[in-house]
Tab-separated table of C-alpha atoms in Angstrom:
chain	number	residue	atom	x	y	z
L	1	UNK	CA	0.017	0.045	0.017
L	2	UNK	CA	1.187	3.571	-0.749
L	3	UNK	CA	2.405	6.448	1.122
L	4	UNK	CA	0.172	9.584	0.601
L	5	UNK	CA	2.222	12.663	1.482
L	6	UNK	CA	-0.779	15.023	1.309
L	7	UNK	CA	-2.807	12.933	3.812
L	8	UNK	CA	-2.505	13.641	7.534
L	9	UNK	CA	-0.398	11.135	9.448
L	10	UNK	CA	-2.613	9.121	11.866
L	11	UNK	CA	-3.084	5.555	12.677
L	12	UNK	CA	-6.387	3.665	12.231
L	13	UNK	CA	-8.673	4.409	15.034
L	14	UNK	CA	-9.246	1.846	17.806
L	15	UNK	CA	-12.534	-0.053	17.259
L	16	UNK	CA	-14.797	-1.941	19.546
L	17	UNK	CA	-13.361	-5.512	19.745
L	18	UNK	CA	-13.432	-8.140	18.575
L	19	UNK	CA	-12.059	-7.702	15.037
L	20	UNK	CA	-9.191	-8.818	13.000
L	21	UNK	CA	-5.831	-7.541	12.137
L	22	UNK	CA	-3.749	-8.959	9.170
L	23	UNK	CA	-0.141	-8.095	9.489
L	24	UNK	CA	1.707	-8.249	6.096
L	25	UNK	CA	5.584	-7.790	6.604
L	26	UNK	CA	7.695	-7.580	3.389
L	27	UNK	CA	11.067	-7.165	1.907
L	28	UNK	CA	10.813	-6.080	-1.776
L	29	UNK	CA	13.182	-7.137	-4.718
L	30	UNK	CA	14.793	-4.606	-6.867
L	31	UNK	CA	12.291	-5.211	-9.687
L	32	UNK	CA	9.276	-3.134	-8.957
L	33	UNK	CA	7.830	-2.468	-12.416
L	34	UNK	CA	3.982	-2.251	-11.983
L	35	UNK	CA	4.029	-2.474	-8.310
L	36	UNK	CA	2.816	1.093	-7.592
L	37	UNK	CA	-0.062	0.708	-9.954
L	38	UNK	CA	-1.200	-2.727	-8.593
L	39	UNK	CA	-0.674	-1.490	-5.037
L	40	UNK	CA	-2.995	1.526	-5.688
L	41	UNK	CA	-5.661	-0.725	-7.281
L	42	UNK	CA	-5.411	-2.962	-4.093
L	43	UNK	CA	-6.031	-0.091	-1.873
L	44	UNK	CA	-8.968	0.982	-3.845
L	45	UNK	CA	-10.345	-2.589	-4.050
L	46	UNK	CA	-10.000	-3.434	-0.344
L	47	UNK	CA	-12.028	-0.348	0.554
L	48	UNK	CA	-15.122	-1.930	-1.223
L	49	UNK	CA	-14.972	-4.871	1.149
L	50	UNK	CA	-17.790	-4.528	3.731
L	51	UNK	CA	-16.156	-4.792	7.216
L	52	UNK	CA	-12.804	-3.259	5.995
L	53	UNK	CA	-11.782	-0.856	8.752
L	54	UNK	CA	-8.663	0.573	7.445
L	55	UNK	CA	-4.886	-0.019	7.267
L	56	UNK	CA	-1.663	1.407	8.693
L	57	UNK	CA	1.603	1.270	6.803
L	58	UNK	CA	5.211	1.736	7.692
L	59	UNK	CA	8.577	1.426	5.751
L	60	UNK	CA	11.969	1.202	7.503
L	61	UNK	CA	14.999	2.816	6.028
L	62	UNK	CA	16.417	-0.666	5.541
L	63	UNK	CA	13.550	-1.717	3.366
L	64	UNK	CA	11.237	-3.678	5.788
L	65	UNK	CA	7.636	-2.805	5.090
L	66	UNK	CA	4.650	-3.525	7.225
L	67	UNK	CA	0.977	-3.148	6.541
L	68	UNK	CA	-1.765	-3.827	9.058
L	69	UNK	CA	-5.104	-4.119	7.741
L	70	UNK	CA	-8.046	-4.242	9.969
L	71	UNK	CA	-11.355	-6.150	9.360
L	72	UNK	CA	-14.676	-6.086	11.368
L	73	UNK	CA	-15.049	-9.880	11.142
L	74	UNK	CA	-13.675	-13.170	9.640
L	75	UNK	CA	-16.067	-12.979	6.730
L	76	UNK	CA	-14.602	-9.713	5.628
L	77	UNK	CA	-11.127	-10.988	5.786
L	78	UNK	CA	-12.148	-14.127	3.890
L	79	UNK	CA	-13.661	-11.949	1.177
L	80	UNK	CA	-10.443	-10.032	0.789
L	81	UNK	CA	-8.209	-13.085	0.809
L	82	UNK	CA	-10.315	-14.888	-1.817
L	83	UNK	CA	-10.867	-11.755	-4.101
L	84	UNK	CA	-9.722	-12.900	-7.583
L	85	UNK	CA	-7.974	-9.644	-8.370
L	86	UNK	CA	-6.066	-9.725	-5.001
L	87	UNK	CA	-5.184	-13.449	-5.616
L	88	UNK	CA	-3.559	-12.350	-9.018
L	89	UNK	CA	-1.634	-9.601	-7.316
L	90	UNK	CA	-0.290	-11.951	-4.831
L	91	UNK	CA	0.901	-14.357	-7.373
L	92	UNK	CA	2.627	-11.441	-9.206
L	93	UNK	CA	4.149	-10.305	-5.875
L	94	UNK	CA	5.632	-13.766	-5.324
L	95	UNK	CA	7.022	-13.793	-8.823
L	96	UNK	CA	8.429	-10.323	-9.063
L	97	UNK	CA	8.171	-7.953	-6.197
L	98	UNK	CA	8.828	-9.624	-2.949
L	99	UNK	CA	12.254	-11.166	-1.711
L	100	UNK	CA	10.323	-12.497	1.312
L	101	UNK	CA	7.164	-11.792	3.290
L	102	UNK	CA	5.070	-12.954	6.357
L	103	UNK	CA	1.508	-12.854	7.072
L	104	UNK	CA	0.063	-12.945	10.481
L	105	UNK	CA	-3.721	-12.860	11.220
L	106	UNK	CA	-4.810	-12.121	14.792
L	107	UNK	CA	-8.133	-11.527	16.582
L	108	UNK	CA	-7.997	-8.372	18.371
L	109	UNK	CA	-9.334	-8.787	21.931
L	110	UNK	CA	-8.380	-5.270	23.311
L	111	UNK	CA	-8.089	-1.874	21.619
L	112	UNK	CA	-7.884	1.643	22.691
L	113	UNK	CA	-6.256	4.918	21.486
L	114	UNK	CA	-5.295	8.308	22.382
L	115	UNK	CA	-5.256	11.678	20.606
L	116	UNK	CA	-3.833	14.843	22.014
L	117	UNK	CA	-6.449	17.661	22.123
């Protein structure tokens, strides 16, 4: 998922549990042809999933990328996981864009936030 410099920097808000978090951690290859366009399409596509709550993204200077996507329930997560366009992007990612990645899916049992007034 992409970095939007014009958007304010803020984490996804805390929601009433339970909900799900999918943590996608990556190291990309040098070959990134088509990645930005596909990534933008995936960002647009996931927003259409009922139950998608949002996503946080971070990139370290050393190249480790982390995306945490939040879903209201397991059905929403399954809909995203099985989406045909998303599956095609995953296959292309394995073939071209990722040196390595991990995916962790967790049920969120506790959630809270803070925002300075």
